[in-house]
Coordinates of C-alpha atoms in Angstrom, one line a residue:
Chain F
M1 CA -7.8 12.6 -51.3
S2 CA -4.6 14.2 -50.1
A3 CA -2.5 12.2 -52.7
I4 CA -4.9 13.5 -55.4
S5 CA -4.4 17.0 -54.6
S6 CA -1.0 17.2 -54.1
T7 CA -0.4 15.7 -57.6
T8 CA -3.0 18.0 -59.4
E9 CA -1.6 21.1 -57.7
A10 CA 1.7 21.8 -59.4
P11 CA 4.2 23.0 -56.8
R12 CA 5.5 26.3 -57.6
R13 CA 8.8 25.7 -56.1
K14 CA 10.7 22.4 -55.4
K15 CA 9.6 20.9 -52.2
L16 CA 12.1 19.2 -50.1
S17 CA 11.4 15.6 -49.2
P18 CA 10.8 14.9 -45.7
R19 CA 14.1 13.0 -45.1
K20 CA 16.0 16.1 -46.5
R21 CA 13.9 18.5 -44.5
A22 CA 14.6 16.5 -41.1
Q23 CA 18.2 16.7 -42.0
R24 CA 18.5 20.5 -42.5
I25 CA 16.5 20.9 -39.2
R26 CA 19.1 18.8 -37.3
I27 CA 22.2 20.5 -38.9
V28 CA 20.6 24.1 -37.7
Q29 CA 20.4 22.5 -34.2
Y30 CA 23.8 21.4 -34.0
A31 CA 25.0 24.8 -35.5
V32 CA 23.1 26.8 -32.7
L33 CA 24.7 24.4 -30.2
V34 CA 28.2 24.8 -31.3
L35 CA 27.7 28.7 -31.5
A36 CA 26.2 28.6 -27.7
V37 CA 29.3 26.7 -26.7
V38 CA 31.8 28.9 -28.2
L39 CA 30.1 31.9 -27.0
A40 CA 30.3 30.7 -23.5
A41 CA 33.9 29.4 -23.7
L42 CA 34.9 32.9 -24.9
T43 CA 32.8 34.8 -22.3
I44 CA 33.1 33.0 -19.2
D45 CA 36.2 33.1 -17.1
G46 CA 36.9 29.6 -15.9
R47 CA 39.5 30.6 -13.4
Q48 CA 36.9 32.9 -11.6
L49 CA 34.2 30.5 -11.7
Q50 CA 36.3 27.9 -10.1
Q51 CA 37.5 30.4 -7.5
V52 CA 33.8 30.9 -6.3
F53 CA 32.3 27.6 -7.0
F54 CA 35.0 24.9 -6.6
R55 CA 38.3 26.3 -4.9
P56 CA 40.2 23.0 -4.6
D57 CA 41.8 23.9 -1.3
L58 CA 38.3 24.2 0.1
V59 CA 37.2 21.3 -1.3
V60 CA 39.9 19.7 0.5
Q61 CA 38.9 21.4 3.7
T62 CA 35.3 20.5 3.2
F63 CA 36.0 16.7 3.0
G64 CA 36.7 15.4 6.6
P65 CA 34.9 13.6 9.5
Q66 CA 32.4 16.5 9.6
L67 CA 31.2 15.9 6.1
G68 CA 30.6 12.0 7.0
T69 CA 28.8 12.7 9.8
A70 CA 26.6 15.1 8.0
F71 CA 26.2 12.6 5.1
V72 CA 25.1 10.2 7.7
N73 CA 22.8 12.5 9.3
T74 CA 21.0 13.2 6.1
I75 CA 20.5 9.7 5.6
I76 CA 19.1 8.9 9.1
Y77 CA 16.8 11.9 9.0
T78 CA 15.3 10.9 5.7
A79 CA 15.3 7.2 6.4
G80 CA 13.2 7.7 9.6
A81 CA 10.8 10.2 8.0
F82 CA 10.3 7.9 5.1
V83 CA 9.5 5.0 7.3
L84 CA 7.2 7.0 9.3
G85 CA 5.5 8.5 6.4
L86 CA 5.1 5.1 4.6
V87 CA 3.4 3.6 7.7
L88 CA 1.2 6.6 8.2
G89 CA 0.4 7.1 4.7
T90 CA -0.6 3.5 4.4
V91 CA -2.9 3.9 7.4
L92 CA -4.3 7.0 5.8
A93 CA -5.0 5.5 2.7
L94 CA -6.8 2.7 4.2
M95 CA -8.8 5.2 6.3
K96 CA -9.7 7.0 2.9
L97 CA -11.0 3.6 1.5
S98 CA -12.8 3.0 4.8
Q99 CA -16.4 2.2 5.1
V100 CA -16.7 4.3 8.0
G101 CA -17.4 8.0 6.9
P102 CA -15.4 9.6 9.8
Y103 CA -12.5 7.8 8.9
R104 CA -12.6 9.1 5.3
W105 CA -13.3 12.8 6.6
L106 CA -10.3 12.7 9.1
A107 CA -7.9 11.2 6.5
T108 CA -8.9 13.8 3.7
I109 CA -8.8 16.7 6.2
Y110 CA -5.2 15.5 7.3
T111 CA -4.1 15.1 3.7
E112 CA -5.5 18.7 2.7
F113 CA -3.8 20.3 5.8
F114 CA -0.5 18.9 5.3
R115 CA -0.1 19.1 1.9
G116 CA -1.3 22.6 2.2
I117 CA 1.1 24.2 4.5
P118 CA 5.0 24.5 4.0
A119 CA 7.0 21.8 5.6
I120 CA 9.2 24.1 7.3
I121 CA 6.4 25.4 9.3
V122 CA 5.7 21.9 10.6
L123 CA 9.5 21.5 11.2
L124 CA 9.4 24.6 13.4
A125 CA 6.2 23.9 15.3
F126 CA 7.5 20.3 16.2
S127 CA 10.8 22.0 17.4
L128 CA 8.9 24.1 19.7
M129 CA 7.0 21.4 21.3
G130 CA 9.3 21.4 24.2
V131 CA 8.6 25.3 24.9
A132 CA 4.8 24.6 24.4
F133 CA 4.8 21.3 26.6
P134 CA 7.3 21.9 29.2
G135 CA 9.2 18.7 29.9
F136 CA 8.1 17.1 26.7
S137 CA 10.7 15.9 24.0
F138 CA 10.7 13.5 21.4
P139 CA 12.6 10.5 22.0
F140 CA 15.8 10.5 19.9
D141 CA 16.2 14.4 19.8
P142 CA 16.8 15.8 17.4
Y143 CA 16.2 13.1 15.1
G144 CA 12.8 12.0 16.7
T145 CA 11.5 15.7 16.0
V146 CA 12.9 15.7 12.5
W147 CA 11.2 12.2 12.0
V148 CA 7.8 13.1 13.2
A149 CA 7.7 16.5 11.4
L150 CA 8.9 15.4 8.1
G151 CA 7.1 11.9 8.4
M152 CA 3.7 13.6 9.1
V153 CA 4.3 15.7 6.1
S154 CA 5.5 13.2 3.4
A155 CA 2.6 10.8 4.9
A156 CA 0.0 13.3 3.5
Y157 CA 1.7 12.9 -0.1
M158 CA 2.2 9.3 0.3
S159 CA -1.4 8.4 1.4
E160 CA -2.8 9.7 -1.8
T161 CA -0.2 7.7 -3.9
I162 CA -0.8 4.7 -2.1
R163 CA -4.7 4.8 -2.3
A164 CA -4.3 5.4 -5.9
G165 CA -2.1 2.1 -5.8
I166 CA -4.7 0.3 -4.2
Q167 CA -7.3 1.2 -6.4
A168 CA -5.2 0.4 -9.4
V169 CA -5.3 -3.6 -8.3
P170 CA -8.1 -5.2 -10.4
K171 CA -11.4 -5.7 -8.5
G172 CA -11.2 -9.5 -9.5
Q173 CA -8.0 -10.1 -7.2
I174 CA -10.4 -9.2 -4.5
E175 CA -12.9 -11.4 -5.6
A176 CA -10.5 -14.1 -6.2
A177 CA -9.1 -13.8 -2.8
R178 CA -12.9 -13.8 -1.1
S179 CA -13.8 -16.8 -3.2
L180 CA -11.1 -18.7 -1.4
G181 CA -12.3 -17.5 2.0
M182 CA -10.2 -15.0 2.8
S183 CA -11.7 -12.1 5.2
P184 CA -11.7 -8.7 3.5
G185 CA -8.7 -7.7 5.9
M186 CA -6.8 -10.6 4.8
S187 CA -7.3 -10.2 1.0
M188 CA -6.3 -6.5 1.5
Q189 CA -3.0 -7.6 3.5
R190 CA -1.9 -10.6 1.4
I191 CA -3.4 -9.9 -2.0
V192 CA -4.0 -5.9 -2.7
L193 CA -1.3 -4.5 -0.6
P194 CA 1.3 -6.3 -2.0
Q195 CA 0.3 -5.4 -5.7
A196 CA -0.4 -2.0 -4.7
F197 CA 3.2 -1.5 -3.3
R198 CA 4.7 -2.7 -6.3
I199 CA 2.4 -0.4 -8.5
V200 CA 3.5 2.8 -6.5
T201 CA 7.4 1.9 -6.1
P202 CA 8.1 4.6 -8.6
P203 CA 6.2 7.4 -7.4
L204 CA 7.1 6.3 -3.5
T205 CA 10.9 6.5 -4.9
N206 CA 10.3 10.1 -6.1
E207 CA 8.9 10.7 -2.6
L208 CA 12.2 9.5 -1.0
V209 CA 14.1 11.7 -3.3
L210 CA 12.0 14.5 -2.5
L211 CA 12.4 14.0 1.3
T212 CA 16.3 13.7 0.9
K213 CA 16.1 17.2 -0.3
D214 CA 13.4 18.3 2.2
S215 CA 15.7 16.8 4.9
S216 CA 18.0 19.9 4.3
L217 CA 15.0 22.0 6.3
V218 CA 16.5 20.7 9.4
Y219 CA 19.1 23.4 8.8
V220 CA 16.4 26.0 10.5
L221 CA 16.6 24.0 13.8
G222 CA 19.2 24.9 16.5
L223 CA 21.3 22.0 16.5
F224 CA 24.6 20.7 17.9
A225 CA 27.3 19.8 15.4
S226 CA 26.5 16.1 16.0
G227 CA 23.1 16.9 14.4
Y228 CA 24.2 18.8 11.4
E229 CA 23.2 17.3 8.2
L230 CA 24.4 18.5 4.7
T231 CA 23.1 21.7 4.2
K232 CA 23.4 22.9 7.5
F233 CA 27.0 21.8 7.4
G234 CA 27.7 23.3 4.2
R235 CA 26.1 26.6 5.0
N236 CA 28.3 27.0 8.2
L237 CA 31.5 26.2 6.0
A238 CA 30.4 28.7 3.4
N239 CA 29.8 31.5 5.8
S240 CA 33.2 30.9 7.6
F241 CA 35.2 30.7 4.4
A242 CA 32.8 33.5 2.6
N243 CA 32.8 31.1 -0.4
I244 CA 30.2 28.9 -2.0
T245 CA 32.6 25.9 -2.5
P246 CA 31.5 24.0 0.6
L247 CA 27.7 24.3 -0.6
V248 CA 28.7 22.9 -3.9
V249 CA 30.4 20.0 -2.3
A250 CA 27.2 19.6 -0.2
G251 CA 24.9 19.9 -3.3
L252 CA 27.1 16.8 -4.8
C253 CA 26.9 14.6 -1.8
Y254 CA 23.1 14.9 -2.3
L255 CA 23.6 13.6 -5.8
V256 CA 25.5 10.7 -4.5
I257 CA 22.5 9.8 -2.6
T258 CA 19.7 10.6 -4.8
L259 CA 21.4 9.3 -8.2
P260 CA 21.9 5.7 -7.2
L261 CA 18.2 5.6 -5.7
T262 CA 16.6 6.5 -8.8
Y263 CA 19.0 3.9 -10.7
L264 CA 18.1 1.2 -8.2
V265 CA 14.4 1.8 -8.7
R266 CA 14.4 1.4 -12.3
R267 CA 16.4 -1.8 -12.1
M268 CA 14.0 -3.3 -9.7
E269 CA 10.9 -2.2 -11.8
T270 CA 12.6 -3.9 -15.2
Q271 CA 13.1 -7.0 -12.8
Q272 CA 9.5 -7.2 -11.8
R273 CA 8.1 -6.5 -15.2
K274 CA 10.0 -9.4 -16.3
A275 CA 8.8 -11.6 -13.3
T276 CA 5.3 -10.4 -13.5
R277 CA 4.3 -9.4 -16.9
Chain C
M1 CA -45.5 -20.2 0.5
T2 CA -43.3 -17.0 0.7
V3 CA -39.7 -17.3 0.2
S4 CA -39.0 -16.4 3.7
Q5 CA -40.8 -19.5 4.9
V6 CA -38.7 -21.7 2.6
M7 CA -36.6 -24.2 4.5
P8 CA -33.6 -26.2 3.2
T9 CA -34.6 -29.7 1.9
G10 CA -32.0 -31.0 4.4
N11 CA -31.0 -33.6 2.2
R12 CA -27.2 -34.1 1.9
E13 CA -27.3 -34.5 -1.9
D14 CA -29.1 -31.1 -2.5
E15 CA -25.7 -29.1 -2.4
I16 CA -26.9 -25.8 -4.1
Q17 CA -30.6 -24.7 -3.4
I18 CA -31.6 -21.5 -4.8
Y19 CA -35.2 -20.1 -4.0
D20 CA -36.9 -17.0 -6.0
L21 CA -33.7 -15.4 -6.5
H22 CA -33.8 -11.7 -7.6
K23 CA -30.9 -9.5 -8.5
S24 CA -31.1 -5.9 -9.6
F25 CA -28.2 -3.3 -10.5
G26 CA -30.1 0.0 -9.7
D27 CA -33.0 -0.1 -11.8
L28 CA -31.9 -3.0 -14.0
E29 CA -33.5 -6.3 -13.0
V30 CA -30.8 -9.0 -14.0
L31 CA -32.5 -12.0 -12.1
T32 CA -36.2 -12.1 -11.7
G33 CA -36.8 -15.2 -9.8
I34 CA -34.6 -18.2 -10.3
T35 CA -35.6 -21.4 -8.4
T36 CA -33.3 -24.4 -8.9
T37 CA -31.4 -27.2 -7.1
V38 CA -27.8 -28.7 -7.8
H39 CA -27.4 -32.2 -6.7
R40 CA -24.3 -33.9 -5.5
G41 CA -22.1 -34.9 -8.3
E42 CA -24.3 -33.3 -10.9
V43 CA -22.7 -31.1 -13.5
V44 CA -24.9 -28.1 -14.5
C45 CA -24.1 -26.0 -17.4
V46 CA -25.8 -22.6 -17.8
I47 CA -26.2 -21.1 -21.4
G48 CA -28.0 -18.2 -22.6
P49 CA -27.2 -14.9 -24.5
S50 CA -25.1 -12.1 -23.0
G51 CA -26.9 -10.0 -20.3
S52 CA -29.1 -13.1 -19.5
G53 CA -27.9 -12.9 -16.1
K54 CA -26.1 -16.3 -16.1
S55 CA -23.0 -14.8 -14.6
T56 CA -24.7 -13.0 -11.8
L57 CA -26.6 -16.0 -10.8
L58 CA -23.2 -17.7 -10.4
R59 CA -21.8 -14.9 -8.5
C60 CA -24.9 -14.8 -6.4
V61 CA -24.4 -18.5 -5.4
N62 CA -21.0 -17.8 -3.5
L63 CA -22.2 -14.4 -2.7
L64 CA -19.9 -12.2 -4.8
E65 CA -22.8 -10.4 -5.6
Q66 CA -25.5 -9.8 -2.8
P67 CA -29.0 -11.0 -4.1
T68 CA -31.7 -8.6 -3.9
K69 CA -34.2 -10.9 -2.9
G70 CA -34.4 -14.8 -2.5
R71 CA -32.5 -17.5 -0.5
I72 CA -29.6 -19.8 -1.4
F73 CA -28.7 -22.8 0.7
I74 CA -25.1 -24.3 0.3
L75 CA -25.2 -27.6 1.9
N76 CA -28.3 -27.0 3.6
E77 CA -26.7 -23.9 5.3
E78 CA -28.0 -20.5 4.1
I79 CA -25.3 -18.3 2.7
T80 CA -27.9 -15.2 2.1
D81 CA -28.6 -15.3 5.9
P82 CA -26.6 -12.1 7.2
D83 CA -25.2 -14.0 9.8
A84 CA -23.8 -16.6 7.6
D85 CA -20.2 -17.4 8.1
V86 CA -19.8 -16.7 4.3
D87 CA -15.9 -17.1 4.3
H88 CA -16.1 -20.4 5.5
M89 CA -18.7 -21.3 3.3
R90 CA -16.8 -20.1 0.3
T91 CA -14.0 -22.6 1.3
Q92 CA -16.6 -25.2 0.4
M93 CA -17.1 -23.9 -3.3
G94 CA -14.2 -23.2 -5.8
M95 CA -14.6 -20.4 -8.1
V96 CA -13.1 -20.4 -11.5
F97 CA -13.2 -16.7 -13.2
Q98 CA -13.4 -15.8 -16.8
S99 CA -10.2 -13.5 -16.6
F100 CA -8.4 -16.1 -14.5
N101 CA -7.6 -13.7 -11.7
L102 CA -4.4 -15.2 -10.5
F103 CA -2.1 -13.5 -7.9
P104 CA 0.3 -11.8 -10.3
H105 CA 2.7 -11.3 -7.4
L106 CA 2.6 -15.1 -6.4
T107 CA 4.0 -18.3 -8.1
A108 CA 1.7 -21.0 -9.5
L109 CA 2.6 -22.8 -6.2
Q110 CA 1.8 -19.9 -3.9
N111 CA -1.3 -19.1 -5.6
C112 CA -2.6 -22.7 -4.9
S113 CA -1.3 -22.9 -1.2
I114 CA -1.7 -19.3 0.0
A115 CA -5.3 -19.9 1.1
L116 CA -4.6 -23.4 2.3
V117 CA -1.9 -21.5 4.9
R118 CA -3.8 -18.5 5.9
V119 CA -7.6 -19.6 5.7
L120 CA -7.5 -23.3 6.2
K121 CA -4.4 -23.0 8.6
K122 CA -2.5 -25.8 7.2
D123 CA 1.3 -26.2 7.7
P124 CA 3.1 -24.6 4.8
E125 CA 4.9 -27.9 3.8
E126 CA 1.7 -29.8 3.8
A127 CA 0.2 -27.0 1.9
R128 CA 3.0 -27.3 -0.7
R129 CA 2.3 -30.8 -1.2
I130 CA -1.3 -30.4 -1.7
A131 CA -0.8 -27.4 -4.1
Q132 CA 1.7 -29.5 -6.0
E133 CA -0.7 -32.5 -6.3
N134 CA -3.4 -30.4 -7.7
L135 CA -1.0 -28.6 -10.2
E136 CA -0.1 -32.2 -11.4
K137 CA -3.8 -32.8 -11.6
V138 CA -4.2 -29.9 -14.3
G139 CA -0.9 -31.2 -16.0
L140 CA 1.2 -28.4 -14.7
G141 CA 3.5 -30.2 -12.2
D142 CA 6.4 -28.6 -13.6
R143 CA 5.4 -25.1 -13.7
G144 CA 4.9 -24.6 -9.9
H145 CA 7.6 -21.8 -9.7
S146 CA 6.5 -19.9 -12.7
Y147 CA 4.6 -16.6 -12.2
P148 CA 1.4 -16.0 -14.0
A149 CA 2.8 -13.6 -16.3
Q150 CA 5.1 -16.4 -17.8
M151 CA 2.5 -18.8 -18.6
S152 CA -0.1 -19.1 -21.5
G153 CA -4.0 -18.3 -20.8
G154 CA -4.7 -21.9 -21.0
Q155 CA -2.1 -22.6 -18.3
Q156 CA -3.1 -19.8 -16.3
Q157 CA -6.7 -20.8 -16.1
R158 CA -5.7 -24.3 -15.2
V159 CA -3.5 -22.9 -12.3
A160 CA -6.9 -21.0 -11.3
I161 CA -8.5 -24.4 -11.2
A162 CA -5.7 -26.1 -9.2
R163 CA -6.1 -23.2 -6.7
A164 CA -9.6 -23.4 -6.5
L165 CA -9.2 -27.7 -6.3
S166 CA -6.4 -27.2 -3.5
M167 CA -9.0 -26.0 -1.1
D168 CA -10.9 -29.6 -1.5
P169 CA -14.2 -27.9 -2.0
E170 CA -17.5 -29.9 -2.3
M171 CA -18.4 -28.0 -5.6
M172 CA -17.0 -25.9 -8.2
L173 CA -18.2 -22.8 -10.0
F174 CA -17.0 -21.8 -13.4
D175 CA -17.8 -18.3 -14.8
E176 CA -17.1 -18.7 -18.6
P177 CA -13.9 -20.2 -17.9
T178 CA -12.9 -20.4 -21.7
S179 CA -14.4 -17.2 -22.9
A180 CA -11.1 -15.2 -22.6
L181 CA -8.7 -17.9 -24.2
D182 CA -7.5 -18.1 -27.6
P183 CA -9.4 -20.9 -29.4
E184 CA -6.4 -23.4 -29.8
L185 CA -6.1 -23.2 -26.0
V186 CA -9.5 -23.9 -24.8
G187 CA -9.3 -27.6 -25.3
D188 CA -6.8 -28.1 -22.4
V189 CA -9.0 -26.2 -20.0
L190 CA -12.2 -28.2 -21.1
S191 CA -10.4 -31.7 -20.8
V192 CA -9.4 -30.5 -17.2
M193 CA -13.1 -29.7 -16.2
R194 CA -14.0 -33.0 -18.1
D195 CA -11.9 -34.9 -15.8
L196 CA -13.3 -33.3 -12.8
A197 CA -16.8 -34.0 -13.7
D198 CA -15.8 -37.7 -14.4
G199 CA -14.4 -38.0 -10.7
G200 CA -17.9 -37.0 -9.5
M201 CA -17.1 -33.2 -8.8
T202 CA -20.5 -31.0 -8.5
M203 CA -20.1 -28.5 -11.0
M204 CA -21.9 -25.1 -12.0
V205 CA -20.7 -23.9 -15.4
V206 CA -21.6 -20.9 -17.1
T207 CA -20.4 -21.4 -20.8
H208 CA -20.7 -20.8 -24.4
E209 CA -19.1 -24.0 -25.3
M210 CA -22.2 -26.0 -26.5
A211 CA -20.0 -29.1 -27.6
F212 CA -19.0 -29.4 -23.8
A213 CA -22.4 -28.6 -22.3
R214 CA -24.0 -31.2 -24.6
E215 CA -21.1 -33.9 -23.7
V216 CA -20.3 -33.5 -20.0
A217 CA -23.5 -31.7 -18.5
D218 CA -26.1 -33.9 -16.6
R219 CA -28.6 -30.8 -16.9
V220 CA -28.7 -27.5 -18.9
L221 CA -30.4 -24.3 -17.8
F222 CA -31.2 -21.9 -20.7
M223 CA -31.4 -18.6 -19.3
D224 CA -32.9 -15.5 -21.0
G225 CA -34.1 -12.0 -19.5
G226 CA -33.4 -13.1 -15.9
V227 CA -35.3 -16.3 -15.8
I228 CA -34.7 -19.8 -16.6
V229 CA -36.6 -20.3 -19.8
E230 CA -35.8 -24.0 -20.2
E231 CA -34.0 -26.7 -18.4
G232 CA -33.4 -30.4 -18.8
P233 CA -30.7 -33.0 -20.1
P234 CA -28.8 -31.5 -22.6
E235 CA -30.0 -33.6 -25.4
E236 CA -33.3 -32.0 -25.0
V237 CA -32.4 -28.5 -24.3
I238 CA -29.6 -28.3 -26.8
G239 CA -30.6 -31.2 -28.9
N240 CA -34.2 -30.6 -29.4
P241 CA -35.3 -27.2 -27.4
K242 CA -38.9 -26.8 -27.0
E243 CA -39.1 -23.0 -26.6
E244 CA -38.9 -20.3 -29.4
R245 CA -36.1 -18.2 -27.5
T246 CA -33.9 -21.2 -26.9
R247 CA -34.2 -22.2 -30.4
A248 CA -33.4 -18.7 -31.6
F249 CA -30.4 -18.5 -29.6
L250 CA -29.0 -21.8 -30.5
S251 CA -29.2 -21.3 -34.0
R252 CA -27.3 -17.7 -33.4
V253 CA -24.4 -19.7 -31.6
L254 CA -24.1 -22.7 -33.4
D255 CA -24.5 -21.1 -37.0
P256 CA -23.1 -17.5 -36.5
T257 CA -22.3 -17.1 -39.8
H258 CA -26.0 -17.2 -41.1
V259 CA -27.6 -14.7 -38.7
H260 CA -28.9 -11.6 -40.2
A261 CA -27.3 -8.4 -39.0
G262 CA -29.1 -6.8 -36.3
D263 CA -31.1 -9.9 -35.2
E264 CA -29.1 -10.2 -31.9
D265 CA -29.7 -6.7 -31.3
T266 CA -33.3 -6.9 -31.8
A267 CA -33.4 -9.9 -29.6
Y268 CA -31.7 -8.1 -27.2
A269 CA -33.8 -5.1 -27.0
Q270 CA -37.0 -7.3 -26.8
R271 CA -35.5 -9.4 -23.8
H272 CA -34.7 -6.2 -21.9
R273 CA -37.8 -4.3 -23.3
T274 CA -35.9 -1.2 -23.7
A275 CA -37.0 0.0 -27.0
P276 CA -40.4 1.4 -27.4
D277 CA -43.0 -1.0 -28.8
H278 CA -44.3 1.4 -31.6
D279 CA -46.9 -0.9 -33.8
G280 CA -47.9 -2.8 -30.5
N281 CA -47.8 -6.1 -32.0
G282 CA -44.4 -7.0 -30.4
K283 CA -42.2 -6.3 -33.6
L284 CA -39.7 -3.4 -33.4
P285 CA -39.3 -1.1 -36.1
P286 CA -36.1 -2.0 -38.1
G287 CA -33.0 -0.8 -36.6
T288 CA -34.4 0.3 -33.4
G289 CA -32.6 -2.6 -31.6
F290 CA -29.2 -1.2 -32.6
H291 CA -30.0 2.5 -31.7
S292 CA -32.4 2.0 -28.7
P293 CA -31.7 4.8 -26.5
G294 CA -32.1 2.9 -23.3
G295 CA -29.9 0.2 -24.5
V296 CA -28.3 -1.8 -21.7
G297 CA -24.5 -2.1 -22.1

């Protein structure tokens, strides 16, 4: 049909072949890019930029044992919160799939509540627990406070992910497990959950990356220097130097954590696909 | 005598006893009164058109489907009793599924041994040995460390059979074990099943493989519309069917090239009485079968 009409209607001007058209569009794209780079090079003062964002002497001063402590603290805050969130998130996911109505409602209320309010408020609220309940303090303070606060928030997100993962495991898997005499609990634990976690590894890693960045919220807490994480550390230095450089260094440190993480997961996924698909 | 008064025969030879089994999904009645007994060492093949309830019947036997009404006794113990130890009774019946349902995160050996360790509480070494033995029985002794995804469909189904056999069951249930396989892979699975039958295993097999049923079955059940229409030795039910419905089904299955378009749809609609019967003589107006609004998928 279209072939006929295109030959009968004589084209008024010579049309480009699709290949030539694509070629021209590509040329235009490159031209725009080159133009933008040239303009940027002409207008931006590289020296000034470096003085503001990446002053070498301040970079050197930023590096030191305290940066190491902050780096390790960021990892400790994140890892603890992630483990807690993972355990609590799994429990919540199982509650959401429970036969018992009240468990489902509780889990849903929990999720909606903690997904709906800012993490920083949760963190501040938990940091004031000692004031609200005199004599009360989380174990491993300040780590315990951060773990519980961030863990509870991330559990809300993770529970939804894990629930979806559990439901993505084919029904036949449970039937096969049950037909071998496994109880419902054992089928869940030995057959469904291992497959579910495999399915949700990528989204859970995203959660871990988000959590790494959310650990920066710790900077709102009044902490001793030993409890500083990257953001608090970078901000303090930036204030005292009146320069952004320490914050840029801190930001790059986050990339040191998050980039290998995403790379690692991508590799694990490929290996799993090779093994199981 | 009502079904609630039914007692198991108490005979050790009557391994599966089914009395007046009914099963509905919502308004759809899939099984409407099935009564039969499978004896020790007997191979029973269940045949019939799609939607006739044969898979549902098999799944009711190990309670993967909860019957709406009726009673089932496994080795003279009632599995339909609400207080029955269903998990334990299931260890006595191996089940093989159409879609294999192997555990993809476990190797072939682990697939076969996990229930031995976790359910029967066997020693892991012992379980591994039993698993290896059964993999060898299905001709896959060298594939123990492969994951399901690394095997062909036929191999996966044989691992599934080995997995069920590892529990040392009294009987085996097969739910269309070859329907998801490429034609050239069917033979391996069927030959494993034939060996099992020759070894005296009690088997209930839902299948479309008429040649297999004819050769291996001791008894054939032809199901249609939720009831057993005809049952008997294969040479009678398949070789010389008495019922018109059996004949119609067999002619469609054995010579699918010469079936008129729409015949199966019409037959399907009649079986399920979903299309309105316009002229009242049991014949449907042409075409209603295919477009019948109440058609059951």
